[in-house]
PDB file of C-alpha atoms in Angstrom:
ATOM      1  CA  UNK A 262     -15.354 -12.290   1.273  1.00 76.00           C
ATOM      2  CA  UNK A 263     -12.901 -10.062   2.989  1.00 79.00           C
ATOM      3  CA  UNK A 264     -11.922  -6.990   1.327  1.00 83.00           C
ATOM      4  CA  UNK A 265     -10.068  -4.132   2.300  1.00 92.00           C
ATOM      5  CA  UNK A 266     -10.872  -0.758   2.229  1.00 95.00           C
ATOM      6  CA  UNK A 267      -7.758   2.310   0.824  1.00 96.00           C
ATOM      7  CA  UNK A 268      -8.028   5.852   0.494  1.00 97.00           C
ATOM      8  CA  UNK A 269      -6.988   8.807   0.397  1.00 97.00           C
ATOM      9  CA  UNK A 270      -5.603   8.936  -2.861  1.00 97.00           C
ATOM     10  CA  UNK A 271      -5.902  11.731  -5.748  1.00 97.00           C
ATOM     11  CA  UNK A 272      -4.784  14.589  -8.259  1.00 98.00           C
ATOM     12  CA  UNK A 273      -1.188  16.071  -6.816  1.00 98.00           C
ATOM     13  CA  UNK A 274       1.485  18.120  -8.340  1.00 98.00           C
ATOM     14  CA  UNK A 275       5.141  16.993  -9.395  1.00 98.00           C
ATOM     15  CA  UNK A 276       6.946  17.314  -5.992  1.00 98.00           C
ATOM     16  CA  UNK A 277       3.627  17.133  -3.603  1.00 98.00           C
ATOM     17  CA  UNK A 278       2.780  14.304  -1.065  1.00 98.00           C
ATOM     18  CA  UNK A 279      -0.544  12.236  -0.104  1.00 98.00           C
ATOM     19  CA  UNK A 280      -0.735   9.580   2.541  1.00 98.00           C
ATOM     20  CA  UNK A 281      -3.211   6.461   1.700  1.00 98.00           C
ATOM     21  CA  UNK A 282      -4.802   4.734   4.538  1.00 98.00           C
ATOM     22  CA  UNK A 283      -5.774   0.950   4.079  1.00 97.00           C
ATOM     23  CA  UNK A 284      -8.748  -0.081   6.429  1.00 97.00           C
ATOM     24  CA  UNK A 285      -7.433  -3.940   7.188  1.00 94.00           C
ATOM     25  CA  UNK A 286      -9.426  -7.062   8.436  1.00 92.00           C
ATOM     26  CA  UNK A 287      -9.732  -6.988  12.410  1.00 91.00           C
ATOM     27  CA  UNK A 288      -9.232 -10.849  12.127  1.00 88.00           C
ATOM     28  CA  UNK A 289      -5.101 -11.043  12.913  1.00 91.00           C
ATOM     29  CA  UNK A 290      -4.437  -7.981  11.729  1.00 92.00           C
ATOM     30  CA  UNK A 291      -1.482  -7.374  14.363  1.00 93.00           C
ATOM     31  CA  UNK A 292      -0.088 -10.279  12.992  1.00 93.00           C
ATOM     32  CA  UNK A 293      -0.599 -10.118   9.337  1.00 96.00           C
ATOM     33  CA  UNK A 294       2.125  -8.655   7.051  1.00 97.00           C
ATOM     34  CA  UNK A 295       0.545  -5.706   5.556  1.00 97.00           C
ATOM     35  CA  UNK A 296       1.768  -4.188   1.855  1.00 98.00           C
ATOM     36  CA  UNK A 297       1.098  -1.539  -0.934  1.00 98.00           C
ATOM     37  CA  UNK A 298       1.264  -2.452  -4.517  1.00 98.00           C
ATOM     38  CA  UNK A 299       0.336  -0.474  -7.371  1.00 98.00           C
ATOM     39  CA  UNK A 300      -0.649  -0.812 -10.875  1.00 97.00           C
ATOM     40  CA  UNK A 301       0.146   1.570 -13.488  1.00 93.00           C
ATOM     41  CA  UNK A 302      -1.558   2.102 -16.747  1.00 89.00           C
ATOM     42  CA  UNK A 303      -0.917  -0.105 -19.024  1.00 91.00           C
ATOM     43  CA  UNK A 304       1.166  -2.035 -16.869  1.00 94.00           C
ATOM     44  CA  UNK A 305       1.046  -5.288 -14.804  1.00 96.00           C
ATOM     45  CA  UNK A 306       0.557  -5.345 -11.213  1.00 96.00           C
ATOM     46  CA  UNK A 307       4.579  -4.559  -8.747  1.00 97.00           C
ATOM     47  CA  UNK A 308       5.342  -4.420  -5.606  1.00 98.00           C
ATOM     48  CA  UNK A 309       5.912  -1.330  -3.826  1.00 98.00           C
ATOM     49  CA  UNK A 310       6.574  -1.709   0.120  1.00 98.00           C
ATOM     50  CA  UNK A 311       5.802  -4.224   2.840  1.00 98.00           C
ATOM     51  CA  UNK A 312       5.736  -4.172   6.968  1.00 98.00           C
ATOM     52  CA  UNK A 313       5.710  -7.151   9.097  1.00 97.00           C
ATOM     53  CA  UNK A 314       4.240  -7.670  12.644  1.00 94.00           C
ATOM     54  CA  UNK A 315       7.368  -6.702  14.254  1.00 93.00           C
ATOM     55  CA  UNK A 316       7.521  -3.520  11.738  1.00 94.00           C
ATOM     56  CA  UNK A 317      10.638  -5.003   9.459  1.00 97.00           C
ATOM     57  CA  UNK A 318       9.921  -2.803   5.887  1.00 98.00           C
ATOM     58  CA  UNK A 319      10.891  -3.314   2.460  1.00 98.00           C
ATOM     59  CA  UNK A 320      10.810  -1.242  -0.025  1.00 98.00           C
ATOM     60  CA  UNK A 321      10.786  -1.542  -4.295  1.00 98.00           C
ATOM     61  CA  UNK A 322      14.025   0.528  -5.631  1.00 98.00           C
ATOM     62  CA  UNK A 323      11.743   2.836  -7.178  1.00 96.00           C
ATOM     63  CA  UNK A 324      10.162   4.324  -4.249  1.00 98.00           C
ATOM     64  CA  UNK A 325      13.220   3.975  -1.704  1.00 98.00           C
ATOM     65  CA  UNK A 326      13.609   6.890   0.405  1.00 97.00           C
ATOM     66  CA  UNK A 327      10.403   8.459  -1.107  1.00 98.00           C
ATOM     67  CA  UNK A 328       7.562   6.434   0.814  1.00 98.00           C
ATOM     68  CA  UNK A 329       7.209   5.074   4.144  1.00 98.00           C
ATOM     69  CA  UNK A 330       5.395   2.412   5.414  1.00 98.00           C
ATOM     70  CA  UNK A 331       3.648   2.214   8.819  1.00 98.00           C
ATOM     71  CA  UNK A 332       0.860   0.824  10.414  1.00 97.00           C
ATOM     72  CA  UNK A 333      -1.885   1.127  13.582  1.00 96.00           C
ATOM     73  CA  UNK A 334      -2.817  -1.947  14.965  1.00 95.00           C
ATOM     74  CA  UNK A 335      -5.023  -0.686  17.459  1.00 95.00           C
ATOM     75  CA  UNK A 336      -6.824   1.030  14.138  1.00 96.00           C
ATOM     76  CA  UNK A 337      -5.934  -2.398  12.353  1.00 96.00           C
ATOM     77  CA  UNK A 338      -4.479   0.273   9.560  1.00 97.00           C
ATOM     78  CA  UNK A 339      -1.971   0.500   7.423  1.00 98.00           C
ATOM     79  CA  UNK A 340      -0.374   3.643   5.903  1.00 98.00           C
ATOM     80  CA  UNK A 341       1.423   4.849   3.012  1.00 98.00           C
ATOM     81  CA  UNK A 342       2.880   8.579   3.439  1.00 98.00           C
ATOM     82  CA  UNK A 343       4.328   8.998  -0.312  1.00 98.00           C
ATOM     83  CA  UNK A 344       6.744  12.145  -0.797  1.00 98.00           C
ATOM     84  CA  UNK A 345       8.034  13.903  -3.644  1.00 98.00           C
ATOM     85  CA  UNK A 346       5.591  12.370  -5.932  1.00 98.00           C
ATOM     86  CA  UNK A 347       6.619  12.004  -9.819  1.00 97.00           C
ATOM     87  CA  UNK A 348       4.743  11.301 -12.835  1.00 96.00           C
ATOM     88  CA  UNK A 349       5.535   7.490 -12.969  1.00 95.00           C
ATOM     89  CA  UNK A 350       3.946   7.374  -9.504  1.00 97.00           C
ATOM     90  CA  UNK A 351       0.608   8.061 -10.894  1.00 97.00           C
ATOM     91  CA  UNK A 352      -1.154   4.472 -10.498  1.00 98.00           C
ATOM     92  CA  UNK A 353      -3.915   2.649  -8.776  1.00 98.00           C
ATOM     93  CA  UNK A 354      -2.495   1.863  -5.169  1.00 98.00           C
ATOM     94  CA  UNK A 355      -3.701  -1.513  -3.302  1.00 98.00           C
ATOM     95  CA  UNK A 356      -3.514  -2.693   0.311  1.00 97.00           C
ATOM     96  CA  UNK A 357      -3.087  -6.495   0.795  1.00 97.00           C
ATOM     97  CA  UNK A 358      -3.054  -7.877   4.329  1.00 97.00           C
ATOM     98  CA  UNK A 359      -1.337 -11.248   4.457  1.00 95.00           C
ATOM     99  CA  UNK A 360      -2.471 -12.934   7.774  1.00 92.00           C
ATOM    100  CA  UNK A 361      -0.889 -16.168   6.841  1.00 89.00           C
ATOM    101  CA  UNK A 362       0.739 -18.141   3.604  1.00 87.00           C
ATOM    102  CA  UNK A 363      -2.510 -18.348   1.255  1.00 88.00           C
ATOM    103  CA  UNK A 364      -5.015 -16.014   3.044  1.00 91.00           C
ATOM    104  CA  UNK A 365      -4.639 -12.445   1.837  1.00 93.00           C
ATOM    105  CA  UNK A 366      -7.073 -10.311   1.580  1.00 94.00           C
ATOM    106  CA  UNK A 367      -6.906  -7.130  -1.206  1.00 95.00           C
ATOM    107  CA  UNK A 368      -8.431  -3.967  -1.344  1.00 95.00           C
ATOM    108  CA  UNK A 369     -10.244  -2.194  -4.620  1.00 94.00           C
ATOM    109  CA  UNK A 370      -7.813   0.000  -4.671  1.00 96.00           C
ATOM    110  CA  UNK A 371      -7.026   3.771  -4.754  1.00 97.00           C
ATOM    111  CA  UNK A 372      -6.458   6.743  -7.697  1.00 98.00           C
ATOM    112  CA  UNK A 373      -3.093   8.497  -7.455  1.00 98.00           C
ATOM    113  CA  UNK A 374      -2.617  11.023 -10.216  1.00 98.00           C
ATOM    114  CA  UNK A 375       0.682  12.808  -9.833  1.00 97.00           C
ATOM    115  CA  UNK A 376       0.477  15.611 -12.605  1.00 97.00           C
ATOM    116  CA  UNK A 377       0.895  19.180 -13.266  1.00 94.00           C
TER     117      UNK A 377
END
Protein backbone atom coordinates (compact mmCIF):
# COMPACT_ATOMS: atom_id res chain seq x y z
CA UNK A 1 0.00 0.00 0.00
CA UNK A 2 1.08 3.37 -1.20
CA UNK A 3 1.21 6.08 1.20
CA UNK A 4 2.47 9.39 1.13
CA UNK A 5 4.73 11.02 3.20
CA UNK A 6 3.92 15.33 4.53
CA UNK A 7 5.83 17.46 6.67
CA UNK A 8 6.88 20.20 7.79
CA UNK A 9 4.12 21.22 9.78
CA UNK A 10 3.98 22.75 13.50
CA UNK A 11 3.38 25.40 16.39
CA UNK A 12 3.26 29.12 14.55
CA UNK A 13 2.04 32.43 15.65
CA UNK A 14 -1.18 34.39 14.39
CA UNK A 15 0.26 36.06 11.22
CA UNK A 16 3.43 33.53 10.66
CA UNK A 17 3.92 31.11 7.66
CA UNK A 18 5.12 27.28 7.25
CA UNK A 19 5.44 25.46 3.98
CA UNK A 20 4.44 21.52 4.08
CA UNK A 21 6.13 19.27 1.70
CA UNK A 22 4.23 16.02 0.56
CA UNK A 23 6.72 13.19 -0.54
CA UNK A 24 4.36 11.64 -3.58
CA UNK A 25 4.46 8.12 -5.28
CA UNK A 26 7.23 8.07 -8.15
CA UNK A 27 4.62 5.88 -10.07
CA UNK A 28 2.87 8.87 -12.46
CA UNK A 29 3.48 11.36 -10.29
CA UNK A 30 3.98 14.06 -13.21
CA UNK A 31 0.74 13.14 -14.19
CA UNK A 32 -1.26 12.75 -11.11
CA UNK A 33 -3.34 15.68 -9.75
CA UNK A 34 -1.83 16.40 -6.48
CA UNK A 35 -4.01 18.21 -3.40
CA UNK A 36 -3.98 19.37 0.33
CA UNK A 37 -6.88 18.78 2.54
CA UNK A 38 -7.14 19.30 6.08
CA UNK A 39 -9.08 18.23 8.99
CA UNK A 40 -9.84 20.32 11.85
CA UNK A 41 -10.76 19.29 15.30
CA UNK A 42 -13.80 18.24 15.67
CA UNK A 43 -14.57 18.59 12.21
CA UNK A 44 -15.00 16.42 9.06
CA UNK A 45 -12.46 16.13 6.49
CA UNK A 46 -12.52 19.74 3.35
CA UNK A 47 -10.81 20.50 0.71
CA UNK A 48 -8.23 23.03 0.67
CA UNK A 49 -6.24 23.39 -2.81
CA UNK A 50 -5.49 21.24 -5.82
CA UNK A 51 -2.76 21.35 -8.92
CA UNK A 52 -3.04 19.43 -12.02
CA UNK A 53 -0.28 18.10 -14.39
CA UNK A 54 -0.32 21.13 -16.41
CA UNK A 55 -0.25 23.27 -12.97
CA UNK A 56 -4.17 24.56 -13.24
CA UNK A 57 -4.87 25.36 -9.12
CA UNK A 58 -7.87 25.64 -7.16
CA UNK A 59 -8.28 26.87 -4.20
CA UNK A 60 -11.19 26.52 -1.08
CA UNK A 61 -12.58 30.28 -0.35
CA UNK A 62 -11.10 30.05 2.92
CA UNK A 63 -7.55 29.94 2.08
CA UNK A 64 -7.70 32.08 -1.29
CA UNK A 65 -4.91 34.36 -1.60
CA UNK A 66 -3.34 32.95 1.65
CA UNK A 67 -1.75 29.54 0.33
CA UNK A 68 -0.18 28.48 -2.75
CA UNK A 69 0.09 25.40 -4.30
CA UNK A 70 3.09 24.07 -6.29
CA UNK A 71 4.79 21.11 -7.06
CA UNK A 72 8.44 19.35 -8.20
CA UNK A 73 8.09 16.67 -10.41
CA UNK A 74 11.56 15.92 -10.78
CA UNK A 75 11.31 15.60 -6.65
CA UNK A 76 7.78 13.95 -7.37
CA UNK A 77 6.71 16.72 -4.49
CA UNK A 78 4.15 18.68 -3.78
CA UNK A 79 4.10 21.91 -1.70
CA UNK A 80 1.97 23.96 0.37
CA UNK A 81 3.58 27.53 1.32
CA UNK A 82 0.64 28.78 3.80
CA UNK A 83 0.82 32.66 4.75
CA UNK A 84 -0.70 34.70 7.28
CA UNK A 85 -1.76 31.78 9.25
CA UNK A 86 -5.01 32.19 11.62
CA UNK A 87 -6.37 30.22 14.34
CA UNK A 88 -9.00 28.29 12.21
CA UNK A 89 -6.01 27.13 10.16
CA UNK A 90 -4.78 25.04 12.93
CA UNK A 91 -5.62 21.36 11.55
CA UNK A 92 -4.09 18.14 10.46
CA UNK A 93 -2.94 18.79 6.73
CA UNK A 94 -2.99 15.72 4.11
CA UNK A 95 -1.42 15.19 0.69
CA UNK A 96 -3.45 13.01 -1.76
CA UNK A 97 -1.96 12.23 -5.16
CA UNK A 98 -4.66 11.29 -7.65
CA UNK A 99 -2.87 9.43 -10.56
CA UNK A 100 -6.10 8.45 -12.11
CA UNK A 101 -10.14 8.26 -11.29
CA UNK A 102 -10.08 5.62 -8.27
CA UNK A 103 -6.32 5.34 -7.45
CA UNK A 104 -5.30 7.95 -4.89
CA UNK A 105 -3.01 7.52 -2.63
CA UNK A 106 -3.11 9.67 1.01
CA UNK A 107 -0.64 10.61 3.32
CA UNK A 108 -0.82 10.32 7.45
CA UNK A 109 -0.89 13.59 7.59
CA UNK A 110 0.76 16.67 9.22
CA UNK A 111 0.22 18.97 12.72
CA UNK A 112 -0.39 22.66 12.04
CA UNK A 113 -1.01 24.60 15.21
CA UNK A 114 -1.48 28.27 14.46
CA UNK A 115 -1.60 29.88 18.06
CA UNK A 116 -0.24 32.54 20.18
Amino acid sequence: QVQLAESGGGLVQPGGSLRLSCAGSPFRFSISVMGWYRQRPGKEREFVATITSGGNTNYADSVKGRFTISRDNAKNTAYLQMNSLEPDDTAVYLCKQEVRYGLEYWGQGTQVTVSS
